[in-house]
Amino acid sequence: MNFSNLFANLTPSTSIFYALSFLTILCGLMVVLAKNPIHSVLYLIATFFCLSGHYILLNAQFLAAVNIIVYAGAIMVLFLFVIMFLNLKKEDEESKTNLVKIAAMIVGGTLFLIFVAVLRKAQLGTYNPYSFDSQIGMVESLGEILYSDYLLPFELVSILFLVAMIGAVMLGRREAGDRHF
């Protein structure tokens, strides 16, 4: 096999795609294989950044920004707080029996087989360069669709978020004389 012909036809975007794909798969594997849960969270953050790179290659800058802000930012900080709050110790790692490990391997293998079966039956779309709209993933086109076609659901969700924030403030507020736990 001649490797010079294999890499001769790679464009810069294709090579970036392959590099990001390799990093995403590597970081995803390290999330599962890392012994320390904090290292696992850090690898998950790296995975989210690699996925944001894929979104940028797909011309979906808004999704890339939301992925970094929401998932790599807020959700991962929440995961770190939960991990530090639980204070996982070495005794918990030793308490796993072989039966639990075998059950996890069976469930993981079954999910893998389902994934392969779904991918074999999936119909992949074709790419037509003449009807391609390069502005489809931009914030401006998303805003036009969101504020025209989906205005009512958008406003209902904003009211729901407002009620949730008011509820969180009311639940978190301390009255005079309340005990501090």
PDB file of C-alpha atoms in Angstrom:
ATOM      1  CA  MET A   1       0.000   0.000   0.000  1.00  0.00           C
ATOM      2  CA  ASN A   2       1.384   3.376  -1.015  1.00  0.00           C
ATOM      3  CA  PHE A   3       0.757   5.894   1.784  1.00  0.00           C
ATOM      4  CA  SER A   4       1.835   8.891  -0.302  1.00  0.00           C
ATOM      5  CA  ASN A   5      -1.232   8.468  -2.537  1.00  0.00           C
ATOM      6  CA  LEU A   6      -3.455   8.033   0.492  1.00  0.00           C
ATOM      7  CA  PHE A   7      -2.530  11.413   1.981  1.00  0.00           C
ATOM      8  CA  ALA A   8      -1.992  13.281  -1.294  1.00  0.00           C
ATOM      9  CA  ASN A   9      -5.700  14.021  -1.851  1.00  0.00           C
ATOM     10  CA  LEU A  10      -6.409  15.385   1.626  1.00  0.00           C
ATOM     11  CA  THR A  11      -7.649  18.948   1.763  1.00  0.00           C
ATOM     12  CA  PRO A  12      -6.959  21.036   4.879  1.00  0.00           C
ATOM     13  CA  SER A  13     -10.549  20.679   6.087  1.00  0.00           C
ATOM     14  CA  THR A  14     -10.428  16.907   5.597  1.00  0.00           C
ATOM     15  CA  SER A  15      -7.204  16.590   7.545  1.00  0.00           C
ATOM     16  CA  ILE A  16      -8.644  18.769  10.334  1.00  0.00           C
ATOM     17  CA  PHE A  17     -11.725  16.533  10.350  1.00  0.00           C
ATOM     18  CA  TYR A  18      -9.610  13.385  10.712  1.00  0.00           C
ATOM     19  CA  ALA A  19      -7.467  14.939  13.439  1.00  0.00           C
ATOM     20  CA  LEU A  20     -10.537  16.106  15.379  1.00  0.00           C
ATOM     21  CA  SER A  21     -12.175  12.709  14.927  1.00  0.00           C
ATOM     22  CA  PHE A  22      -9.100  10.939  16.274  1.00  0.00           C
ATOM     23  CA  LEU A  23      -8.932  13.296  19.274  1.00  0.00           C
ATOM     24  CA  THR A  24     -12.670  12.951  19.937  1.00  0.00           C
ATOM     25  CA  ILE A  25     -12.519   9.163  19.952  1.00  0.00           C
ATOM     26  CA  LEU A  26      -9.341   9.157  22.059  1.00  0.00           C
ATOM     27  CA  CYS A  27     -10.784  11.558  24.645  1.00  0.00           C
ATOM     28  CA  GLY A  28     -14.073   9.632  24.674  1.00  0.00           C
ATOM     29  CA  LEU A  29     -12.221   6.414  25.410  1.00  0.00           C
ATOM     30  CA  MET A  30     -10.211   8.120  28.140  1.00  0.00           C
ATOM     31  CA  VAL A  31     -13.482   9.304  29.751  1.00  0.00           C
ATOM     32  CA  VAL A  32     -14.464   5.673  30.211  1.00  0.00           C
ATOM     33  CA  LEU A  33     -11.017   4.263  30.985  1.00  0.00           C
ATOM     34  CA  ALA A  34      -9.771   6.912  33.446  1.00  0.00           C
ATOM     35  CA  LYS A  35      -9.563   5.668  37.034  1.00  0.00           C
ATOM     36  CA  ASN A  36      -9.838   9.116  38.607  1.00  0.00           C
ATOM     37  CA  PRO A  37     -13.335  10.660  38.130  1.00  0.00           C
ATOM     38  CA  ILE A  38     -11.904  14.187  37.941  1.00  0.00           C
ATOM     39  CA  HIS A  39      -9.622  13.141  35.084  1.00  0.00           C
ATOM     40  CA  SER A  40     -12.662  11.595  33.427  1.00  0.00           C
ATOM     41  CA  VAL A  41     -14.509  14.928  33.608  1.00  0.00           C
ATOM     42  CA  LEU A  42     -11.504  16.744  32.148  1.00  0.00           C
ATOM     43  CA  TYR A  43     -11.390  14.282  29.247  1.00  0.00           C
ATOM     44  CA  LEU A  44     -15.118  14.843  28.733  1.00  0.00           C
ATOM     45  CA  ILE A  45     -14.491  18.587  28.495  1.00  0.00           C
ATOM     46  CA  ALA A  46     -11.820  17.909  25.853  1.00  0.00           C
ATOM     47  CA  THR A  47     -14.331  15.713  24.002  1.00  0.00           C
ATOM     48  CA  PHE A  48     -16.857  18.553  23.991  1.00  0.00           C
ATOM     49  CA  PHE A  49     -14.259  20.957  22.604  1.00  0.00           C
ATOM     50  CA  CYS A  50     -13.435  18.497  19.810  1.00  0.00           C
ATOM     51  CA  LEU A  51     -17.146  18.171  19.021  1.00  0.00           C
ATOM     52  CA  SER A  52     -17.364  21.956  18.850  1.00  0.00           C
ATOM     53  CA  GLY A  53     -14.583  21.823  16.272  1.00  0.00           C
ATOM     54  CA  HIS A  54     -16.741  19.442  14.236  1.00  0.00           C
ATOM     55  CA  TYR A  55     -19.653  21.893  14.488  1.00  0.00           C
ATOM     56  CA  ILE A  56     -17.426  24.674  13.170  1.00  0.00           C
ATOM     57  CA  LEU A  57     -16.381  22.475  10.248  1.00  0.00           C
ATOM     58  CA  LEU A  58     -20.092  21.940   9.521  1.00  0.00           C
ATOM     59  CA  ASN A  59     -20.610  25.730   9.514  1.00  0.00           C
ATOM     60  CA  ALA A  60     -22.732  25.619  12.672  1.00  0.00           C
ATOM     61  CA  GLN A  61     -20.999  28.254  14.745  1.00  0.00           C
ATOM     62  CA  PHE A  62     -23.987  28.781  17.026  1.00  0.00           C
ATOM     63  CA  LEU A  63     -24.056  25.100  18.010  1.00  0.00           C
ATOM     64  CA  ALA A  64     -20.313  25.202  18.639  1.00  0.00           C
ATOM     65  CA  ALA A  65     -20.650  28.207  20.934  1.00  0.00           C
ATOM     66  CA  VAL A  66     -23.619  26.714  22.804  1.00  0.00           C
ATOM     67  CA  ASN A  67     -21.780  23.408  23.165  1.00  0.00           C
ATOM     68  CA  ILE A  68     -18.792  25.141  24.731  1.00  0.00           C
ATOM     69  CA  ILE A  69     -20.817  27.448  26.975  1.00  0.00           C
ATOM     70  CA  VAL A  70     -23.460  24.994  28.169  1.00  0.00           C
ATOM     71  CA  TYR A  71     -21.784  21.595  28.132  1.00  0.00           C
ATOM     72  CA  ALA A  72     -18.076  22.293  28.536  1.00  0.00           C
ATOM     73  CA  GLY A  73     -18.819  25.149  30.905  1.00  0.00           C
ATOM     74  CA  ALA A  74     -21.892  24.772  33.067  1.00  0.00           C
ATOM     75  CA  ILE A  75     -22.584  21.048  32.970  1.00  0.00           C
ATOM     76  CA  MET A  76     -18.958  20.075  33.577  1.00  0.00           C
ATOM     77  CA  VAL A  77     -18.695  22.447  36.546  1.00  0.00           C
ATOM     78  CA  LEU A  78     -21.801  20.765  37.924  1.00  0.00           C
ATOM     79  CA  PHE A  79     -20.205  17.331  37.394  1.00  0.00           C
ATOM     80  CA  LEU A  80     -17.034  18.470  39.188  1.00  0.00           C
ATOM     81  CA  PHE A  81     -19.049  19.781  42.136  1.00  0.00           C
ATOM     82  CA  VAL A  82     -20.973  16.508  42.405  1.00  0.00           C
ATOM     83  CA  ILE A  83     -17.793  14.419  42.208  1.00  0.00           C
ATOM     84  CA  MET A  84     -16.074  16.525  44.850  1.00  0.00           C
ATOM     85  CA  PHE A  85     -19.207  16.492  47.010  1.00  0.00           C
ATOM     86  CA  LEU A  86     -19.450  12.688  46.877  1.00  0.00           C
ATOM     87  CA  ASN A  87     -15.793  12.304  47.917  1.00  0.00           C
ATOM     88  CA  LEU A  88     -15.246   8.989  46.146  1.00  0.00           C
ATOM     89  CA  LYS A  89     -12.743   6.793  47.884  1.00  0.00           C
ATOM     90  CA  LYS A  90     -10.667   3.770  46.885  1.00  0.00           C
ATOM     91  CA  GLU A  91     -12.903   1.404  48.910  1.00  0.00           C
ATOM     92  CA  ASP A  92     -15.749   2.036  46.466  1.00  0.00           C
ATOM     93  CA  GLU A  93     -13.589   0.906  43.534  1.00  0.00           C
ATOM     94  CA  GLU A  94     -12.687  -2.368  45.250  1.00  0.00           C
ATOM     95  CA  SER A  95     -16.312  -3.159  46.120  1.00  0.00           C
ATOM     96  CA  LYS A  96     -17.211  -3.881  42.487  1.00  0.00           C
ATOM     97  CA  THR A  97     -17.696  -7.581  42.019  1.00  0.00           C
ATOM     98  CA  ASN A  98     -16.971  -9.592  38.917  1.00  0.00           C
ATOM     99  CA  LEU A  99     -20.713 -10.045  38.401  1.00  0.00           C
ATOM    100  CA  VAL A 100     -21.186  -6.289  38.066  1.00  0.00           C
ATOM    101  CA  LYS A 101     -18.300  -6.076  35.606  1.00  0.00           C
ATOM    102  CA  ILE A 102     -19.693  -8.938  33.492  1.00  0.00           C
ATOM    103  CA  ALA A 103     -23.158  -7.359  33.487  1.00  0.00           C
ATOM    104  CA  ALA A 104     -21.644  -4.052  32.357  1.00  0.00           C
ATOM    105  CA  MET A 105     -19.789  -5.804  29.538  1.00  0.00           C
ATOM    106  CA  ILE A 106     -22.988  -7.551  28.397  1.00  0.00           C
ATOM    107  CA  VAL A 107     -24.998  -4.312  28.411  1.00  0.00           C
ATOM    108  CA  GLY A 108     -22.208  -2.446  26.608  1.00  0.00           C
ATOM    109  CA  GLY A 109     -21.885  -5.175  23.981  1.00  0.00           C
ATOM    110  CA  THR A 110     -25.643  -5.215  23.425  1.00  0.00           C
ATOM    111  CA  LEU A 111     -25.699  -1.446  22.959  1.00  0.00           C
ATOM    112  CA  PHE A 112     -22.807  -1.724  20.514  1.00  0.00           C
ATOM    113  CA  LEU A 113     -24.652  -4.379  18.472  1.00  0.00           C
ATOM    114  CA  ILE A 114     -27.796  -2.222  18.408  1.00  0.00           C
ATOM    115  CA  PHE A 115     -25.711   0.736  17.262  1.00  0.00           C
ATOM    116  CA  VAL A 116     -24.138  -1.280  14.437  1.00  0.00           C
ATOM    117  CA  ALA A 117     -27.551  -2.634  13.359  1.00  0.00           C
ATOM    118  CA  VAL A 118     -29.043   0.873  13.266  1.00  0.00           C
ATOM    119  CA  LEU A 119     -26.120   2.204  11.235  1.00  0.00           C
ATOM    120  CA  ARG A 120     -26.427  -0.628   8.716  1.00  0.00           C
ATOM    121  CA  LYS A 121     -30.106   0.189   8.072  1.00  0.00           C
ATOM    122  CA  ALA A 122     -29.687   3.992   8.069  1.00  0.00           C
ATOM    123  CA  GLN A 123     -30.307   5.881   4.854  1.00  0.00           C
ATOM    124  CA  LEU A 124     -27.609   8.491   4.372  1.00  0.00           C
ATOM    125  CA  GLY A 125     -28.533  11.723   2.660  1.00  0.00           C
ATOM    126  CA  THR A 126     -26.796  12.906  -0.457  1.00  0.00           C
ATOM    127  CA  TYR A 127     -25.023  16.195  -0.949  1.00  0.00           C
ATOM    128  CA  ASN A 128     -26.112  18.520  -3.743  1.00  0.00           C
ATOM    129  CA  PRO A 129     -23.606  21.384  -4.103  1.00  0.00           C
ATOM    130  CA  TYR A 130     -26.028  23.471  -6.192  1.00  0.00           C
ATOM    131  CA  SER A 131     -28.788  23.601  -3.576  1.00  0.00           C
ATOM    132  CA  PHE A 132     -26.440  23.937  -0.580  1.00  0.00           C
ATOM    133  CA  ASP A 133     -27.049  26.985   1.620  1.00  0.00           C
ATOM    134  CA  SER A 134     -23.863  28.012   3.423  1.00  0.00           C
ATOM    135  CA  GLN A 135     -25.779  30.216   5.883  1.00  0.00           C
ATOM    136  CA  ILE A 136     -27.917  27.415   7.319  1.00  0.00           C
ATOM    137  CA  GLY A 137     -25.997  27.055  10.593  1.00  0.00           C
ATOM    138  CA  MET A 138     -25.400  30.724  11.246  1.00  0.00           C
ATOM    139  CA  VAL A 139     -26.989  32.633  14.112  1.00  0.00           C
ATOM    140  CA  GLU A 140     -28.831  35.026  11.798  1.00  0.00           C
ATOM    141  CA  SER A 141     -30.744  32.306   9.941  1.00  0.00           C
ATOM    142  CA  LEU A 142     -31.469  30.492  13.214  1.00  0.00           C
ATOM    143  CA  GLY A 143     -32.831  33.720  14.704  1.00  0.00           C
ATOM    144  CA  GLU A 144     -35.066  34.348  11.689  1.00  0.00           C
ATOM    145  CA  ILE A 145     -36.598  30.881  11.960  1.00  0.00           C
ATOM    146  CA  LEU A 146     -36.849  31.043  15.749  1.00  0.00           C
ATOM    147  CA  TYR A 147     -38.598  34.437  15.830  1.00  0.00           C
ATOM    148  CA  SER A 148     -40.898  33.806  12.863  1.00  0.00           C
ATOM    149  CA  ASP A 149     -41.963  30.148  12.647  1.00  0.00           C
ATOM    150  CA  TYR A 150     -41.402  29.161  16.287  1.00  0.00           C
ATOM    151  CA  LEU A 151     -42.220  32.387  18.136  1.00  0.00           C
ATOM    152  CA  LEU A 152     -44.957  30.946  20.382  1.00  0.00           C
ATOM    153  CA  PRO A 153     -42.929  27.906  21.627  1.00  0.00           C
ATOM    154  CA  PHE A 154     -39.907  30.177  22.155  1.00  0.00           C
ATOM    155  CA  GLU A 155     -41.924  32.585  24.306  1.00  0.00           C
ATOM    156  CA  LEU A 156     -43.548  29.735  26.254  1.00  0.00           C
ATOM    157  CA  VAL A 157     -40.129  28.266  27.051  1.00  0.00           C
ATOM    158  CA  SER A 158     -38.888  31.680  28.187  1.00  0.00           C
ATOM    159  CA  ILE A 159     -41.877  31.969  30.563  1.00  0.00           C
ATOM    160  CA  LEU A 160     -41.137  28.454  31.849  1.00  0.00           C
ATOM    161  CA  PHE A 161     -37.500  29.443  32.529  1.00  0.00           C
ATOM    162  CA  LEU A 162     -38.635  32.615  34.304  1.00  0.00           C
ATOM    163  CA  VAL A 163     -40.968  30.606  36.572  1.00  0.00           C
ATOM    164  CA  ALA A 164     -38.173  28.091  37.281  1.00  0.00           C
ATOM    165  CA  MET A 165     -35.748  30.895  38.230  1.00  0.00           C
ATOM    166  CA  ILE A 166     -38.303  32.527  40.529  1.00  0.00           C
ATOM    167  CA  GLY A 167     -39.002  29.123  42.112  1.00  0.00           C
ATOM    168  CA  ALA A 168     -35.288  28.490  42.675  1.00  0.00           C
ATOM    169  CA  VAL A 169     -34.865  31.894  44.308  1.00  0.00           C
ATOM    170  CA  MET A 170     -37.880  31.325  46.530  1.00  0.00           C
ATOM    171  CA  LEU A 171     -36.656  27.875  47.583  1.00  0.00           C
ATOM    172  CA  GLY A 172     -33.125  29.116  48.229  1.00  0.00           C
ATOM    173  CA  ARG A 173     -34.137  32.200  50.199  1.00  0.00           C
ATOM    174  CA  ARG A 174     -33.656  31.982  53.955  1.00  0.00           C
ATOM    175  CA  GLU A 175     -36.132  33.466  56.352  1.00  0.00           C
ATOM    176  CA  ALA A 176     -35.082  35.183  59.561  1.00  0.00           C
ATOM    177  CA  GLY A 177     -34.599  32.526  62.226  1.00  0.00           C
ATOM    178  CA  ASP A 178     -34.033  29.630  59.808  1.00  0.00           C
ATOM    179  CA  ARG A 179     -31.318  27.184  60.771  1.00  0.00           C
ATOM    180  CA  HIS A 180     -28.213  26.949  58.600  1.00  0.00           C
ATOM    181  CA  PHE A 181     -27.559  23.346  57.646  1.00  0.00           C
TER     182      PHE A 181
END
